[in-house]
Structures are given as C-alpha cells and as structure tokens.
Short mmCIF file of C-alpha atoms and ligand atoms in Angstrom, two decimals:
data_model
loop_
_atom_site.label_atom_id
_atom_site.label_comp_id
_atom_site.label_asym_id
_atom_site.label_seq_id
_atom_site.Cartn_x
_atom_site.Cartn_y
_atom_site.Cartn_z
CA MET A 70 96.90 35.24 -155.06
CA ASP A 71 96.26 32.93 -152.14
CA ILE A 72 92.52 32.31 -152.25
CA VAL A 73 92.34 30.21 -149.09
CA ASN A 74 94.18 32.49 -146.69
CA VAL A 75 93.06 36.04 -146.16
CA ASP A 76 95.20 39.13 -146.78
CA TYR A 77 95.02 41.15 -143.55
CA ASP A 78 97.58 43.79 -144.50
CA GLY A 79 95.37 46.54 -145.88
CA LEU A 80 92.37 48.39 -144.50
CA ILE A 81 90.00 45.80 -145.92
CA PRO A 82 90.95 42.15 -145.32
CA ASN A 83 90.16 40.09 -148.39
CA ASN A 84 90.93 37.06 -150.49
CA VAL A 85 89.93 38.72 -153.76
CA ASP A 86 93.28 40.36 -154.51
CA LEU A 87 91.98 43.83 -153.76
CA SER A 88 95.49 45.29 -153.81
CA HIS A 89 95.48 44.76 -157.59
CA ASP A 90 91.94 46.02 -158.12
CA THR A 91 92.46 49.73 -157.47
CA ARG A 92 89.04 50.90 -158.60
CA VAL A 93 87.11 48.60 -156.27
CA LYS A 94 89.65 49.09 -153.47
CA HIS A 95 89.14 52.86 -153.62
CA ALA A 96 85.37 52.53 -153.79
CA LEU A 97 85.37 50.30 -150.71
CA GLU A 98 87.80 52.56 -148.86
CA LYS A 99 85.43 55.42 -149.55
CA TRP A 100 82.49 53.42 -148.24
CA HIS A 101 84.41 52.29 -145.12
CA PRO A 102 84.03 55.46 -142.95
CA GLY A 103 80.27 55.48 -143.56
CA TYR A 104 80.13 51.86 -142.45
CA ILE A 105 82.11 52.55 -139.27
CA GLY A 106 79.87 55.55 -138.61
CA TRP A 107 76.81 53.34 -139.06
CA TRP A 108 78.32 50.70 -136.71
CA HIS A 109 78.92 53.34 -134.03
CA ASP A 110 75.40 54.75 -134.41
CA MET A 111 73.45 51.54 -134.90
CA GLY A 112 75.69 48.69 -133.64
CA PRO A 113 75.62 47.21 -130.11
CA GLU A 114 74.88 50.03 -127.69
CA GLY A 115 77.15 50.55 -124.69
CA PHE A 116 79.81 47.94 -125.45
CA GLN A 117 81.89 49.42 -128.24
CA GLN A 118 84.96 49.67 -126.02
CA SER A 119 84.57 46.25 -124.40
CA LEU A 120 86.94 43.44 -125.31
CA VAL A 121 84.95 40.61 -126.83
CA TYR A 122 86.25 37.09 -127.42
CA LEU A 123 85.40 36.89 -131.13
CA ARG A 124 86.25 34.61 -133.98
CA THR A 125 87.60 36.20 -137.13
CA ALA A 126 87.86 34.32 -140.40
CA VAL A 127 91.50 33.99 -141.41
CA SER A 128 90.95 31.56 -144.25
CA VAL A 129 88.09 30.14 -146.26
CA ASP A 130 89.27 26.59 -145.77
CA ALA A 131 86.44 24.32 -144.61
CA LYS A 132 88.66 23.19 -141.73
CA GLY A 133 89.92 25.70 -139.21
CA TRP A 134 89.06 29.02 -140.79
CA ALA A 135 88.57 31.01 -137.62
CA LYS A 136 90.91 32.57 -135.10
CA PHE A 137 89.59 33.49 -131.64
CA ASP A 138 90.85 36.51 -129.74
CA TYR A 139 89.75 39.53 -127.71
CA VAL A 140 88.71 42.36 -130.04
CA ARG A 141 86.97 45.71 -129.61
CA MET A 142 84.04 45.49 -131.99
CA PRO A 143 84.79 48.64 -134.01
CA ASP A 144 88.26 47.13 -134.66
CA TYR A 145 86.82 43.85 -135.95
CA LYS A 146 88.39 42.87 -139.27
CA TRP A 147 85.37 43.06 -141.53
CA GLY A 148 86.55 41.62 -144.78
CA ILE A 149 85.62 40.24 -148.15
CA LEU A 150 85.83 36.51 -148.29
CA LEU A 151 84.76 34.33 -151.17
CA ALA A 152 84.80 30.55 -151.22
CA PRO A 153 87.41 29.25 -153.68
CA GLN A 154 86.47 29.27 -157.34
CA MET A 155 85.60 25.84 -158.70
CA ALA A 156 87.39 25.26 -161.97
CA GLY A 157 85.00 24.68 -164.86
CA ARG A 158 81.86 25.36 -162.79
CA LYS A 159 78.70 25.22 -164.92
CA ILE A 160 75.30 26.81 -164.41
CA GLY A 161 73.20 24.10 -162.80
CA PHE A 162 69.62 25.06 -163.67
CA GLY A 163 67.32 27.21 -165.78
CA ALA A 164 67.58 28.26 -169.40
CA HIS A 165 71.41 28.43 -169.29
CA LYS A 166 71.89 25.04 -167.65
CA GLY A 167 75.21 23.50 -168.67
CA GLU A 168 76.81 26.79 -169.81
CA ASP A 169 79.91 28.12 -168.04
CA ALA A 170 79.09 30.04 -164.84
CA TRP A 171 79.27 33.82 -165.37
CA GLN A 172 82.26 35.67 -164.00
CA GLU A 173 80.73 39.01 -165.02
CA VAL A 174 77.14 40.21 -164.72
CA PRO A 175 75.04 38.97 -167.65
CA GLY A 176 73.66 42.23 -169.11
CA GLU A 177 70.12 40.97 -169.67
CA TYR A 178 69.76 40.01 -165.99
CA ARG A 179 71.54 42.95 -164.43
CA ALA A 180 68.50 44.54 -162.76
CA MET A 181 67.21 41.25 -161.39
CA LEU A 182 70.59 40.31 -160.00
CA ARG A 183 71.12 43.69 -158.40
CA ARG A 184 67.71 43.49 -156.71
CA LEU A 185 68.51 40.08 -155.20
CA ILE A 186 71.86 41.33 -153.90
CA VAL A 187 70.36 44.52 -152.48
CA ILE A 188 67.56 42.65 -150.68
CA GLN A 189 70.06 40.20 -149.22
CA GLY A 190 72.36 43.07 -148.21
CA ASP A 191 69.55 45.03 -146.58
CA THR A 192 68.68 42.28 -144.10
CA GLU A 193 72.20 42.15 -142.64
CA PRO A 194 72.53 45.62 -141.07
CA ALA A 195 68.81 45.47 -140.25
CA SER A 196 69.34 42.60 -137.81
CA VAL A 197 72.21 44.44 -136.10
CA GLU A 198 69.94 47.46 -135.67
CA GLN A 199 67.16 45.29 -134.27
CA GLN A 200 69.47 43.73 -131.69
CA ARG A 201 71.45 46.76 -130.63
CA HIS A 202 69.97 47.13 -127.14
CA LEU A 203 70.28 43.52 -126.06
CA GLY A 204 73.77 43.71 -124.55
CA LYS A 205 72.30 45.65 -121.64
CA THR A 206 70.18 42.71 -120.53
CA ALA A 207 72.47 39.81 -121.46
CA PRO A 208 71.76 36.72 -119.32
CA SER A 209 75.50 35.90 -119.23
CA LEU A 210 78.82 36.93 -120.72
CA TYR A 211 78.67 33.77 -122.83
CA ASP A 212 75.39 34.91 -124.39
CA MET A 213 76.59 38.49 -124.75
CA ARG A 214 79.61 37.26 -126.68
CA ASN A 215 77.43 35.16 -128.97
CA LEU A 216 75.18 38.16 -129.65
CA PHE A 217 78.18 40.28 -130.60
CA GLN A 218 79.64 37.49 -132.74
CA VAL A 219 76.38 37.29 -134.65
CA ASN A 220 76.32 41.10 -134.98
CA VAL A 221 79.86 41.49 -136.35
CA GLU A 222 79.26 38.66 -138.82
CA GLU A 223 76.02 40.25 -140.04
CA GLY A 224 78.15 43.36 -140.54
CA ARG A 225 80.57 41.26 -142.59
CA HIS A 226 77.70 39.90 -144.65
CA LEU A 227 76.80 43.47 -145.50
CA TRP A 228 80.39 43.93 -146.68
CA ALA A 229 80.02 40.79 -148.79
CA MET A 230 77.02 42.22 -150.66
CA VAL A 231 78.55 45.69 -150.91
CA TYR A 232 81.65 44.20 -152.53
CA LEU A 233 79.47 42.64 -155.24
CA LEU A 234 77.64 45.93 -155.78
CA GLN A 235 80.84 47.98 -155.94
CA LYS A 236 82.75 45.55 -158.12
CA TYR A 237 80.08 44.55 -160.61
CA PHE A 238 77.43 47.29 -160.76
CA GLY A 239 79.31 50.56 -161.31
CA ALA A 240 77.64 53.84 -160.31
CA ASP A 241 74.27 52.33 -159.45
CA GLY A 242 76.02 49.70 -157.31
CA ARG A 243 77.77 52.50 -155.40
CA GLN A 244 74.45 54.26 -154.94
CA GLU A 245 72.83 51.06 -153.59
CA ALA A 246 75.79 50.56 -151.23
CA GLU A 247 75.22 54.05 -149.82
CA GLU A 248 71.51 53.43 -149.39
CA LEU A 249 72.20 50.22 -147.47
CA LEU A 250 73.76 52.45 -144.79
CA GLN A 251 70.86 54.89 -144.82
CA ARG A 252 67.77 52.73 -144.34
CA ARG A 253 66.96 51.92 -140.72
CA SER A 254 65.04 49.05 -139.17
CA GLY A 255 61.59 50.20 -138.07
CA ASP A 256 62.03 53.76 -139.42
CA ALA A 257 58.74 55.28 -140.60
CA ASP A 258 60.34 57.03 -143.61
CA THR A 259 63.27 54.81 -144.57
CA PRO A 260 62.50 51.32 -143.28
CA ARG A 261 64.41 48.16 -144.16
CA MET A 262 63.04 46.36 -147.20
CA LEU A 263 61.45 43.22 -145.74
CA GLY A 264 58.80 43.14 -143.01
CA ALA A 265 60.44 40.92 -140.37
CA PHE A 266 63.48 43.21 -140.35
CA ASN A 267 61.42 46.13 -139.14
CA GLU A 268 60.11 44.32 -136.06
CA GLU A 269 61.58 44.94 -132.64
CA THR A 270 63.81 42.47 -130.83
CA PRO A 271 63.02 43.68 -127.32
CA ASP A 272 64.23 40.72 -125.25
CA TRP A 273 66.50 37.69 -125.38
CA LEU A 274 63.74 35.19 -126.05
CA SER A 275 62.95 37.23 -129.17
CA PHE A 276 66.65 37.17 -130.09
CA PHE A 277 66.89 33.39 -129.78
CA MET A 278 63.65 32.91 -131.72
CA PHE A 279 64.92 35.32 -134.38
CA THR A 280 68.26 33.53 -134.73
CA TYR A 281 66.44 30.19 -134.86
CA PHE A 282 63.67 31.09 -137.30
CA THR A 283 64.76 34.19 -139.21
CA ASP A 284 68.44 33.36 -139.57
CA ARG A 285 67.21 30.05 -140.97
CA ASP A 286 65.44 31.96 -143.73
CA GLY A 287 68.90 33.44 -144.25
CA LYS A 288 70.27 29.92 -144.60
CA MET A 289 67.62 28.92 -147.13
CA GLN A 290 67.95 32.08 -149.23
CA LEU A 291 71.75 31.88 -149.14
CA GLU A 292 71.63 28.22 -150.16
CA ALA A 293 69.42 29.22 -153.10
CA LEU A 294 71.81 32.06 -154.05
CA ALA A 295 74.83 29.78 -153.60
CA GLN A 296 73.48 27.89 -156.63
CA SER A 297 73.64 31.05 -158.72
CA GLY A 298 75.08 31.00 -162.21
CA PHE A 299 76.69 34.34 -161.31
CA ASP A 300 79.81 32.82 -159.82
CA PRO A 301 80.91 35.69 -157.52
CA LEU A 302 77.49 35.58 -155.81
CA SER A 303 77.70 31.83 -155.44
CA ARG A 304 81.19 31.98 -153.94
CA THR A 305 80.26 34.82 -151.58
CA THR A 306 77.15 33.16 -150.25
CA ARG A 307 78.90 29.81 -149.89
CA PHE A 308 81.30 31.33 -147.41
CA MET A 309 78.51 33.27 -145.63
CA LEU A 310 76.75 29.95 -145.00
CA THR A 311 79.64 28.68 -142.90
CA GLU A 312 79.20 31.70 -140.60
CA GLU A 313 75.41 31.45 -140.63
CA ALA A 314 75.55 27.98 -139.06
CA HIS A 315 76.73 29.49 -135.77
CA HIS A 316 73.86 31.97 -135.74
CA MET A 317 71.29 29.20 -135.93
CA PHE A 318 73.22 27.25 -133.29
CA VAL A 319 72.83 30.28 -131.01
CA GLY A 320 69.07 30.27 -131.65
CA GLU A 321 68.50 26.56 -131.27
CA THR A 322 70.59 26.16 -128.14
CA GLY A 323 69.28 29.45 -126.70
CA VAL A 324 65.66 28.28 -126.87
CA GLY A 325 66.75 24.78 -125.81
CA ARG A 326 68.46 26.15 -122.69
CA ILE A 327 65.36 28.15 -121.78
CA VAL A 328 63.21 25.03 -122.19
CA GLU A 329 65.70 23.09 -120.07
CA ARG A 330 65.70 25.65 -117.25
CA THR A 331 61.88 25.91 -117.23
CA CYS A 332 61.42 22.14 -117.02
CA GLN A 333 64.14 21.84 -114.36
CA ALA A 334 62.55 24.57 -112.22
CA MET A 335 59.10 22.99 -112.58
CA ARG A 336 60.44 19.60 -111.51
CA GLU A 337 62.32 21.01 -108.52
CA ALA A 338 59.21 22.88 -107.36
CA GLY A 339 56.88 19.94 -108.01
CA VAL A 340 54.82 21.85 -110.62
CA ASP A 341 53.33 19.18 -112.89
CA ASP A 342 50.96 21.25 -115.00
CA PRO A 343 52.78 23.24 -117.70
CA HIS A 344 49.59 25.27 -118.24
CA ASP A 345 49.60 26.55 -114.66
CA ILE A 346 51.28 29.69 -115.93
CA ALA A 347 51.04 31.69 -112.70
CA ARG A 348 52.87 29.00 -110.70
CA VAL A 349 55.53 28.49 -113.36
CA ARG A 350 56.18 32.23 -113.65
CA LYS A 351 56.57 32.50 -109.88
CA LEU A 352 59.64 30.30 -110.31
CA GLY A 353 61.24 33.05 -112.41
CA VAL A 354 61.24 31.03 -115.62
CA ILE A 355 59.37 31.33 -118.91
CA ASP A 356 56.34 29.02 -119.10
CA LEU A 357 56.13 26.68 -122.09
CA PRO A 358 52.81 28.08 -123.44
CA THR A 359 54.46 31.51 -123.73
CA LEU A 360 57.43 29.95 -125.51
CA GLN A 361 54.95 28.40 -127.92
CA LYS A 362 53.34 31.77 -128.58
CA LYS A 363 56.73 33.36 -129.26
CA ALA A 364 57.54 30.54 -131.67
CA ASN A 365 54.17 31.11 -133.43
CA LEU A 366 54.98 34.78 -133.89
CA HIS A 367 58.53 34.39 -135.18
CA PHE A 368 57.64 31.49 -137.47
CA ALA A 369 54.80 33.47 -139.05
CA LEU A 370 56.87 36.63 -139.47
CA THR A 371 59.63 34.60 -141.09
CA LEU A 372 57.31 32.75 -143.51
CA ASP A 373 56.48 36.16 -144.99
CA LEU A 374 60.13 36.43 -146.08
CA PHE A 375 59.56 33.71 -148.65
CA GLY A 376 57.33 36.04 -150.67
CA ASN A 377 54.12 35.17 -152.48
CA GLU A 378 52.75 31.69 -153.11
CA ILE A 379 52.83 32.26 -156.84
CA SER A 380 55.80 34.35 -157.90
CA THR A 381 56.91 35.46 -161.33
CA ASN A 382 60.00 37.03 -159.75
CA ALA A 383 61.06 33.63 -158.40
CA ALA A 384 60.26 31.92 -161.72
CA ASN A 385 62.28 34.51 -163.64
CA ALA A 386 65.26 34.30 -161.28
CA PHE A 387 65.33 30.52 -161.63
CA HIS A 388 64.84 30.56 -165.38
CA ALA A 389 67.68 33.09 -165.67
CA GLY A 390 69.97 30.86 -163.61
CA LEU A 391 70.37 33.45 -160.84
CA LYS A 392 68.62 31.81 -157.87
CA GLY A 393 68.22 28.06 -157.56
CA ARG A 394 66.45 25.76 -155.17
CA PHE A 395 67.67 24.52 -151.80
CA ARG A 396 70.55 22.13 -152.60
CA GLU A 397 69.66 22.16 -156.30
CA GLU A 398 72.46 19.73 -157.13
CA ARG A 399 70.89 16.99 -154.99
CA ILE A 400 67.46 17.23 -156.66
CA LYS A 401 66.70 14.59 -159.25
CA ASP A 402 64.80 16.30 -162.07
CA ASP A 403 65.58 18.24 -165.24
CA HIS A 404 66.54 21.49 -163.34
CA VAL A 405 64.69 23.47 -165.99
CA LEU A 406 61.12 23.02 -164.68
CA GLU A 407 59.34 24.15 -167.79
CA SER A 408 56.92 21.30 -167.40
CA GLY A 409 55.83 19.75 -164.12
CA THR A 410 53.92 21.09 -161.16
CA TYR A 411 54.37 21.69 -157.46
CA PRO A 412 51.62 21.44 -154.79
CA VAL A 413 50.99 24.76 -153.07
CA LEU A 414 48.56 25.64 -150.27
CA ARG A 415 46.25 28.37 -151.56
CA LEU A 416 43.14 30.25 -150.59
CA VAL A 417 40.39 29.28 -153.02
CA GLY A 418 36.77 30.31 -152.50
CA GLY A 419 37.47 31.11 -148.85
CA LYS A 420 39.02 27.69 -148.18
CA ILE A 421 42.64 26.60 -147.77
CA VAL A 422 43.34 23.96 -150.38
CA ASN A 423 46.31 22.24 -151.94
CA GLU A 424 46.65 23.11 -155.60
CA ASP A 425 49.14 21.96 -158.19
CA VAL A 426 50.76 24.99 -159.82
CA PRO A 427 53.44 25.20 -162.53
CA ALA A 428 56.70 24.23 -160.85
CA LEU A 429 58.42 27.49 -161.83
CA SER A 430 55.67 29.63 -160.27
CA GLY A 431 55.72 27.68 -157.02
CA LEU A 432 59.44 28.05 -156.31
CA ASN A 433 59.04 30.34 -153.30
CA MET A 434 56.81 27.70 -151.73
CA ARG A 435 59.19 24.90 -152.50
CA LEU A 436 61.92 26.80 -150.64
CA ARG A 437 59.46 27.54 -147.85
CA ASP A 438 58.53 23.85 -147.55
CA ASP A 439 62.22 22.97 -147.25
CA TYR A 440 62.48 25.68 -144.59
CA VAL A 441 59.55 24.29 -142.59
CA ALA A 442 61.12 20.82 -142.63
CA ASP A 443 64.40 22.31 -141.39
CA CYS A 444 62.61 24.24 -138.61
CA ASN A 445 60.93 21.06 -137.41
CA ILE A 446 64.28 19.44 -136.66
CA GLY A 447 65.05 21.91 -133.86
CA VAL A 448 61.48 21.79 -132.56
CA GLY A 449 61.96 18.02 -132.21
CA ARG A 450 65.13 18.62 -130.18
CA TRP A 451 63.32 21.07 -127.88
CA ASN A 452 60.55 18.51 -127.38
CA ALA A 453 63.13 15.86 -126.51
CA ILE A 454 64.30 18.11 -123.64
CA ILE A 455 60.72 18.54 -122.42
CA GLU A 456 60.13 14.80 -122.64
CA LYS A 457 63.33 14.02 -120.76
CA HIS A 458 61.92 16.00 -117.83
CA GLY A 459 58.57 14.18 -118.06
CA VAL A 460 56.62 17.42 -118.64
CA PRO A 461 53.38 16.79 -120.59
CA PHE A 462 53.82 19.45 -123.28
CA LYS A 463 54.80 19.49 -126.93
CA LEU A 464 55.91 22.51 -128.92
CA LYS A 465 54.78 22.63 -132.53
CA LEU A 466 54.95 24.92 -135.51
CA PRO A 467 51.69 26.69 -136.36
CA HIS A 468 49.92 26.24 -139.69
CA VAL A 469 51.54 28.19 -142.55
CA ALA A 470 48.38 30.28 -142.96
CA PHE A 471 48.59 31.55 -139.38
CA TYR A 472 49.10 35.33 -138.89
CA ARG A 473 50.47 36.13 -142.30
CA ARG A 474 51.00 39.56 -143.82
CA ILE A 475 52.38 38.57 -147.22
CA GLY A 476 50.75 36.24 -149.71
CA GLU A 477 47.27 34.79 -150.01
CA PHE A 478 46.73 34.17 -146.33
CA ALA A 479 47.29 37.82 -145.46
CA LYS A 480 43.60 38.28 -146.28
CA ILE A 481 42.42 35.90 -143.57
CA ARG A 482 43.01 35.12 -139.92
CA THR A 483 43.30 31.54 -138.70
CA ASP A 484 44.01 29.69 -135.48
CA VAL A 485 47.32 27.85 -135.17
CA ASP A 486 45.78 24.78 -136.85
CA GLY A 487 44.75 26.76 -139.92
CA ASN A 488 41.02 26.99 -139.15
CA ILE A 489 39.75 30.26 -140.58
CA LEU A 490 38.39 32.66 -137.94
CA GLY A 491 36.06 35.63 -138.33
CA ASP A 492 37.36 39.06 -137.25
CA ALA A 493 35.47 39.02 -133.94
CA GLU A 494 36.70 35.55 -133.00
CA TRP A 495 40.26 36.48 -133.98
CA GLU A 496 40.14 39.57 -131.76
CA ARG A 497 38.73 37.53 -128.90
CA ARG A 498 41.22 34.68 -129.21
CA LYS A 499 44.44 36.17 -130.59
CA ASP A 500 46.11 36.23 -127.16
CA GLU A 501 45.76 32.43 -127.12
CA PHE A 502 48.11 32.25 -130.10
CA LEU A 503 50.39 35.26 -129.89
CA PRO A 504 52.22 36.87 -126.97
CA SER A 505 49.88 39.27 -125.18
CA SER A 506 51.13 42.52 -123.70
CA ALA A 507 51.08 40.79 -120.28
CA ASP A 508 53.26 37.98 -121.68
CA ARG A 509 55.68 40.51 -123.15
CA ASP A 510 55.82 42.44 -119.87
CA PHE A 511 56.57 39.24 -117.98
CA ILE A 512 59.42 38.33 -120.33
CA VAL A 513 60.85 41.83 -120.12
CA SER A 514 60.66 41.67 -116.30
CA LEU A 515 63.06 38.70 -116.38
CA MET A 516 65.64 40.53 -118.50
CA GLN A 517 68.09 41.50 -115.76
CA PRO A 518 71.73 41.49 -116.83
CA GLN A 519 74.10 38.88 -115.45
CA TYR A 520 77.65 39.99 -116.15
CA GLU A 521 79.64 37.79 -113.76
CA PRO A 522 81.73 35.07 -115.40
CA ALA A 523 80.28 31.57 -114.89
CA LYS A 524 76.88 32.96 -113.85
CA PHE A 525 73.61 32.79 -115.77
CA ALA A 526 70.25 34.51 -115.34
CA GLY A 527 67.77 32.25 -113.56
CA TRP A 528 65.57 31.69 -116.64
CA ILE A 529 68.20 30.05 -118.83
CA ALA A 530 70.42 26.98 -118.30
CA PRO A 531 74.18 27.22 -118.94
CA PRO A 532 75.44 25.79 -122.24
CA LYS A 533 76.86 22.29 -122.35
CA VAL A 534 80.22 23.45 -123.73
CA GLY A 535 81.96 26.79 -123.96
CA ILE A 536 82.87 28.66 -127.13
CA ASP A 537 86.28 27.56 -128.44
CA ASN A 538 86.15 24.92 -125.66
CA LYS A 539 86.71 27.55 -122.99
CA PRO A 540 85.98 26.59 -119.37
CA GLY A 541 82.73 27.63 -117.66
CA ASP A 542 84.25 30.61 -115.84
CA PHE A 543 85.85 32.13 -118.94
CA GLU A 544 85.37 35.90 -119.24
CA TYR A 545 83.92 36.08 -122.76
CA VAL A 546 83.47 39.85 -122.60
CA LYS A 547 85.71 42.22 -120.63
CA ILE A 548 83.07 44.89 -120.33
CA ALA A 549 85.08 47.67 -118.73
CA ALA A 550 88.19 47.15 -120.80
N1 BYC B 972 58.29 42.10 -147.30
O1 BYC B 972 57.10 37.85 -156.42
P1 BYC B 972 57.10 38.00 -154.93
C1 BYC B 972 68.87 36.83 -144.00
C2 BYC B 972 57.48 41.94 -152.37
S1 BYC B 972 67.26 36.57 -144.48
C3 BYC B 972 58.15 43.13 -148.19
O2 BYC B 972 56.48 36.91 -154.16
P2 BYC B 972 59.81 37.38 -154.64
C4 BYC B 972 69.14 37.19 -142.61
C5 BYC B 972 58.55 41.61 -153.38
O3 BYC B 972 59.77 42.29 -153.09
C6 BYC B 972 67.33 36.26 -146.24
N2 BYC B 972 57.92 42.94 -149.52
O4 BYC B 972 58.57 38.27 -154.45
C7 BYC B 972 68.44 36.62 -141.56
C8 BYC B 972 57.93 42.03 -154.66
O5 BYC B 972 58.04 43.45 -154.78
P3 BYC B 972 58.27 44.16 -156.18
C9 BYC B 972 67.31 37.52 -147.10
C10 BYC B 972 57.86 41.66 -149.96
O6 BYC B 972 60.81 38.29 -155.23
C11 BYC B 972 68.68 37.03 -140.26
C12 BYC B 972 56.44 41.75 -154.46
O7 BYC B 972 56.27 41.65 -153.03
N3 BYC B 972 67.56 37.20 -148.49
O8 BYC B 972 69.75 36.71 -144.80
O9 BYC B 972 59.56 36.09 -155.31
C13 BYC B 972 69.65 37.98 -139.98
C14 BYC B 972 56.04 40.48 -155.17
O10 BYC B 972 56.48 39.35 -154.43
C15 BYC B 972 58.02 40.56 -149.10
C16 BYC B 972 66.62 37.13 -149.43
O11 BYC B 972 65.46 37.35 -149.21
C17 BYC B 972 58.25 40.82 -147.73
N4 BYC B 972 58.39 39.84 -146.84
O12 BYC B 972 60.16 36.96 -153.14
C18 BYC B 972 70.36 38.54 -141.02
C19 BYC B 972 67.09 36.73 -150.81
N5 BYC B 972 57.88 39.44 -149.84
O13 BYC B 972 59.64 43.74 -156.64
C20 BYC B 972 70.13 38.14 -142.34
C21 BYC B 972 66.76 37.70 -151.86
C22 BYC B 972 57.66 39.82 -151.10
O14 BYC B 972 57.20 43.65 -157.08
N6 BYC B 972 65.34 37.97 -152.01
N7 BYC B 972 57.66 41.15 -151.18
O15 BYC B 972 58.19 45.62 -155.85
C23 BYC B 972 64.47 37.21 -152.73
O16 BYC B 972 64.83 36.18 -153.21
C24 BYC B 972 63.06 37.66 -152.94
O17 BYC B 972 63.08 39.00 -153.27
C25 BYC B 972 62.08 37.43 -151.78
C26 BYC B 972 60.63 37.83 -152.24
C27 BYC B 972 62.17 35.99 -151.33
C28 BYC B 972 62.38 38.34 -150.61
#
C-alpha cells in the first residue's frame, strides 16, 4: 500500500488501503449517501452546480500534496487521508509515556477517546452549516472560492473523524457517525455540541473573524490530538493540520485586507480620526472600532471552546495519553505532570486572581494560553497595516474574562480590560464592547455580491497574490457552469 499517494479509484479516496478492509469500506459506503444528502441540504446554498477552482489532496507528502482544478462541490473527492505512520512511535506523555503508541483502541479509555473524536467531528459540519449562506454575498470570486475550499475541507475533516468511528468503535461508532449528520448548527432541539458552533455567521467579517479565531482553536485542539498515543488519531489530525493552515490564512488575510481598505479609504478622504465612525462609514468601509468589537466577540466565543479553567476531563485525557499539550515534544519537563503547578486566572471572592493549580488540572488553560499567544501574532500584523497608514488606532485582544459563557467568568461581566461590571453598568455599556444591532446592520448593508473576475467589493482590498499563483483576473468560480 502506497501511504503517501492517495488511491482515487473507488468511491472513497483513501490512503488506508480501504479496498482490503471490506467491513469499514462497506460501512463508509453506507454512510456516503447520507453525507451527500447532508451536503446538498446544509452545504453552500445556491452554488452546488458552479465550477470552483479547488485544491484536492492527492498525497500526504509535506511537499506538493494538492492538485488544483475546477470541481463541482458535490463531486469533490472527500477522502480519508492519514499522515504516514512513524515506525516505532512511542506515547509521549502521561501514565503510558514511553510505551508503544496504540494501533487499536485501548479498552479502558474507549469512552473517553470516542467522546474526543465525536466532539472534534461535530465541529466540522457545524461550520459548513454556519457558513452556508455566505456565497450569496461574496465580495469577490477569489473570496468565494476560499470559502468553498474551507467548506469542502471541513467536510473532509468530518470524514476523517467518521473513519475513526467506523473503523475502531463498532456499532456505537456507526451510531455516532449517523448522529453527526443529524445535529444542526443553531437547532433548538438538536444543536451542535459546542457553543460557538451554534452561533450565526451572517456576514463576511464574521466569516473572517471565525476563520481567524475559531479555526485557530481547531489548530490548537488538533495539535493536542496529534500528540495522541492512539496512533490513528494522531496520524489523522496531523494531516488535517496541513489543511487547517489555509483556513487561518483566509481569516488573517481577510481581516488584514479589510483593515487595509479602511485605512486606505480614510487616507484618501482625509479622515484622520478613526473614532469618527459616521465619516468612516460614509466611505463604504468598516470602521476600526467596529472591527475591534467583532474581534472581541469572536475571541470570547472561541475561548469558551477551551472548556473549564479546572478540568478533570482534560487531566484524565492527558494522564491516559490521549490528548497532549500544544507541541508536547518541544516542552522541557517530565511529560507526566503528576507534580508541578500551572498559573490559572480564577474568580476568587469576587476578584480575578492568578492561582497556581495542579498542572494536570490546568491543562485546558495551558492550551488556551498558547492559543492567546498565537492569536496575538495576527493582531500584531493587522496593527502593522494600520501603522503603515499612520492611523492612530491599535487593535487588541480583550481580557480572557470578557463575555464568557463557559468557566468561572461566565458568572460575571467585565469590560474588555477585565474590570468587573455590575449588571446595570454592563447593560448600559455593552455596545461599547460588542457589535450593537446598528453595527451589525451597517456591516450587513455592505454585503453586496461582487461576482466579476478581478473585482472586489469596496470594503475589502484585493489579496497580494492569487491562489495557486493565478493572475488577478482569474475566474475562481464559474458560477453559471
Ligand atoms: N460548549 O471538563 P470541561 C475545530 C462541557 S474547533 C459546551 O472543562 P473538557 C474547528 C464539557 O463537554 C476544535 N459544553 O471539559 C474550528 C463537559 O461536559 P460533560 C474542536 C462545553 O472536556 C473551526 C463539561 O462542560 N475540537 O476543530 O476539558 C471550524 C465539563 O467541562 C464547552 C475539540 O474541542 C463548550 N464550549 O473541555 C471547524 C477537541 N466546554 O462531558 C472546526 C475535543 C466544556 O461533563 N474536545 N463543555 O457532559 C475537547 O478536548 C474537550 O471536550 C473540550 C472541553 C476542550 C471541548
């Protein structure tokens, strides 16, 4: 079996030798029509027949794994791709540190492992559902193509988790795989599992913020799962990470191009004060204070995805060797963490204080701290654009206690600097920190589609380079194909 190149002959492209694994092949073939049905019902609305210039993975080689071509999305080759097995791989952390990585599910950890895989799997279709209306207001064909690329790859990530469920978890795995197609983002009765995946993505600024902030939670969680002692999960998530990088690129450059266009328009019109929102909006661009509020919202929603400050689930998953830390192999400690502490921000006696907690209990926060540091890199790049234009404004991430729904800070309300506010003050001031309905209406008013090659909506700058090095006038989506 050629593990690097992908077998595209059958219904389900794969590099896991599915043709010799009849049981799993049949289970996946049985699941396939339900998936296609879900894609038709819940995937990008209105563009299923369009030809989209998409990349498809043809190998799992670090260099040159993608092939670009026009594809109708329902014909996209969703497949099962695992990074190559590393000979002699050992479990890198927890109670089983140093033992051979598991090729089968360790019986004692079956339920925990299945839960992690199901939660990961649930987020993937959720994001496609959240973004399904955006094609209709795409600011360019370039952006529309990127949206659809992200969507088909999230679909593939669902396949990745479903493969693990079908191959390693028998009847209950098949049941979970079915349920992944039944839950719906935002549905009152059968919602998706995690909060942020039930929010709406009503406009393109929300999409870019989501791909910047929320896909980055995806990166952190996948990095932690890539450390797993359960080798098939590690190999699956390692390949997913290579795809994920593009999604965060879409987010970072999307917000960056909006910042660029806003600053450019302000300079051309001689508007010096970034807080003169009325004048900036008259230019047909998104003012920087509103961008800040959107960032506050998406950052806070995403922090909730890291779970509680003190988590026995996280401690157990680490101890079991199922979920590690961000880049575990680069950390210099014993990788067992039975002694030692980690500083965690907590709510004690009505005050936010730093407290040392047992390192194992604080693992969600350690991952979250790594996430915050990663988020700050892009914020720095956005600020460099603002600075280049000489606009006196700086974007910044809000305090981690701001606007939380999960964890200790869900009990309180704070301003963006983490000062605790009473209910009345919060009600009075919340529109200072979060998009108001007027802000949302303004953003939505800008969302007019621009479907001509080489053209971009007036509120976003063109990208510096095309996808696959295509020229500026390339027709990334042939809508009426
Ligand atoms: N919403 O012990 P705790 C991505 C529950 S994104 C609702 O702190 P734990 C992507 C929790 O389930 C990455 N419930 O939890 C991005 C638990 O319930 P039970 C997705 C929540 O387990 C963009 C209870 O509270 N992958 O890939 O340490 C586009 C106690 O909590 C939430 C993963 O998340 C919440 N936000 O931490 C597409 C990786 N938070 O079991 C894709 C897998 C907590 O007591 N998941 N709860 O009933 C995990 O590692 C963990 O389950 C979590 C939660 C980090 C989510």
